[in-house]
Structures are given as C-alpha cells and as structure tokens.
mmCIF file of C-alpha atoms in Angstrom:
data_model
loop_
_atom_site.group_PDB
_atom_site.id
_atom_site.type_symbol
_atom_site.label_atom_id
_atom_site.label_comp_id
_atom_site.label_asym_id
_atom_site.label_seq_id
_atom_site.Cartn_x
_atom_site.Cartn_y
_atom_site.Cartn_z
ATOM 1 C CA UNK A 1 -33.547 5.865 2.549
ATOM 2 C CA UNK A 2 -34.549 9.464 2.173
ATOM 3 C CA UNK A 3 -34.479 12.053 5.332
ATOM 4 C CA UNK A 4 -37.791 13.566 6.400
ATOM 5 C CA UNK A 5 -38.490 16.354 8.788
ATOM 6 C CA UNK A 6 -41.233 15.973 11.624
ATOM 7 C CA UNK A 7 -42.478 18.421 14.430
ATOM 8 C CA UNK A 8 -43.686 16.463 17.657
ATOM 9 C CA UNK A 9 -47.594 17.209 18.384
ATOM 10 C CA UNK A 10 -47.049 16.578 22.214
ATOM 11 C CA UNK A 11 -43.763 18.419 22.564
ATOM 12 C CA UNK A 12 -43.278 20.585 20.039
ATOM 13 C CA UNK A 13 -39.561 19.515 18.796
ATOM 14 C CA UNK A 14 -37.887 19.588 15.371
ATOM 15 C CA UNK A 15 -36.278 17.063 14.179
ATOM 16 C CA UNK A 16 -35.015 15.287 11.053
ATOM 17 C CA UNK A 17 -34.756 11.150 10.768
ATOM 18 C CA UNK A 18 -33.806 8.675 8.307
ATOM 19 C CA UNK A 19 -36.404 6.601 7.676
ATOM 20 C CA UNK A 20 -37.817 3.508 5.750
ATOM 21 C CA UNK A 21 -40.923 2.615 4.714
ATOM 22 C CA UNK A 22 -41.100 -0.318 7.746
ATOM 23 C CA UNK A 23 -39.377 2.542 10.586
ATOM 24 C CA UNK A 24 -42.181 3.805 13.381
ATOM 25 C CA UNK A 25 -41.264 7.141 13.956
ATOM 26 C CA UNK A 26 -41.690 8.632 17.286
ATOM 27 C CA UNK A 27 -40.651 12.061 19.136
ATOM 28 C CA UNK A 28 -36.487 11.580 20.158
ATOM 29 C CA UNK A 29 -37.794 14.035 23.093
ATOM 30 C CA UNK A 30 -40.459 12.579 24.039
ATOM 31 C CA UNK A 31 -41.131 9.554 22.818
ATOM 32 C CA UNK A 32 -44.799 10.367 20.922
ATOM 33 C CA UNK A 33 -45.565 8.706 17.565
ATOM 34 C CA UNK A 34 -48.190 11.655 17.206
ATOM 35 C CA UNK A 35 -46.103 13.912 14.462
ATOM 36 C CA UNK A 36 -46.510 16.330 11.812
ATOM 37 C CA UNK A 37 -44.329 15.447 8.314
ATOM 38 C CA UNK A 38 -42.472 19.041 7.740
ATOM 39 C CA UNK A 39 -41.726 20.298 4.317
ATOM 40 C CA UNK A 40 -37.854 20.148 3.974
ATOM 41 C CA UNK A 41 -35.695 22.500 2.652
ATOM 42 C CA UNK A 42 -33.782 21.859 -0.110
ATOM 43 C CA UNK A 43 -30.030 22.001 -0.118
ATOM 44 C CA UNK A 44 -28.432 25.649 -1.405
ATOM 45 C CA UNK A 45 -27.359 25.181 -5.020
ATOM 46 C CA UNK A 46 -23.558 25.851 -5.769
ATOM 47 C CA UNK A 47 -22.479 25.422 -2.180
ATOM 48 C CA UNK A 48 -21.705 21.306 -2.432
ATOM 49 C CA UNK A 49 -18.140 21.439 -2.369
ATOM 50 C CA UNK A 50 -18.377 24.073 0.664
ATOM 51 C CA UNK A 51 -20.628 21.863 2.803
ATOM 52 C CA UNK A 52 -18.331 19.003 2.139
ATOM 53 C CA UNK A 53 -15.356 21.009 2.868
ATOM 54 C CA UNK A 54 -17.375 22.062 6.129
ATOM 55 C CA UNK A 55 -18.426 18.729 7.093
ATOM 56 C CA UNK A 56 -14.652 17.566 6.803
ATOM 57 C CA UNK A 57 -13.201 20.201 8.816
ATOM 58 C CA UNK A 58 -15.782 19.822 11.215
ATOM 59 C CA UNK A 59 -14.743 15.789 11.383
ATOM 60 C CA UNK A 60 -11.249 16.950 11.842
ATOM 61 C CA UNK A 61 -11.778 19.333 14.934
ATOM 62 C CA UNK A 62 -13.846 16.416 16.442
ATOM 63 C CA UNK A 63 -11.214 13.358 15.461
ATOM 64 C CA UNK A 64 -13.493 11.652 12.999
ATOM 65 C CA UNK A 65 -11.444 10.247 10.062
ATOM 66 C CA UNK A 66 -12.814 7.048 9.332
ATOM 67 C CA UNK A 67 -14.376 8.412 6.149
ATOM 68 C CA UNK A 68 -11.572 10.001 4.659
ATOM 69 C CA UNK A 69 -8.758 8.434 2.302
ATOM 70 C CA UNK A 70 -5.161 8.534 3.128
ATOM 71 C CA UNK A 71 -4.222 11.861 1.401
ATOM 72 C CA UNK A 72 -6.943 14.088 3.495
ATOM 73 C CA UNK A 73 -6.105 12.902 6.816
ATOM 74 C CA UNK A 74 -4.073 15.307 8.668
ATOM 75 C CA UNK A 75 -0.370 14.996 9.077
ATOM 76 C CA UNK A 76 0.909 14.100 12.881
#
C-alpha cells in the first residue's frame, strides 16, 4: 500500500496516510473527504542506513522494541 500526501480543503492540514485503493480518505482534523493529493517528496538518496539508525534510536528513547532482533535491543 503506497503512502500519499493530502492537504485538507476545509482546514487546511498536512498530512500523509496509507492508503488502498478501497480506503475513503478524509481530513484526521477535521473530518472532510474534500482533499487535495500533494506531490510527495522523495526520500534523500545515501541517507537509508541513517534514517534507519534514526528511527531505531528514536524507538529506543520511546521503549519500542518489538521490531528489533535480540542483538539490537539494549542491554538492562
């Protein structure tokens, strides 16, 4: 399922969702299907393994390690 980005009509909001083709979209603000299908930016070449490595230590601040094997979990 790819991720589009949509500005609400009524409200004016930014937002990204992960959609199907069956999924009615509407405003997470507001509530109105009446949006605008943004053009998304593409993802900075080269910087994978440093949005990964983000992402993860992010997770780790915020006690989310159900993703993670064994070996990157952090030590008690």
């Amino acid at each position: 399922m790819p991720i589009y980005d949509y500005q609400c009509c009524e409200c004016h909001l930014f937002f990204e969702k992960l959609v199907s083709k069956s999924t009615q979209v509407v405003c997470p603000a507001c509530g109105s299907p009446h949006l605008s299908k943004q053009v998304s930016r593409p993802a900075p070449r080269n910087f994978t393994a440093e949005i990964i490595s983000g992402a993860r230590a992010q997770a780790a601040r915020e006690g989310h390690f159900s993703y993670y094997g064994a070996h990157e979990k952090p030590k008690k």
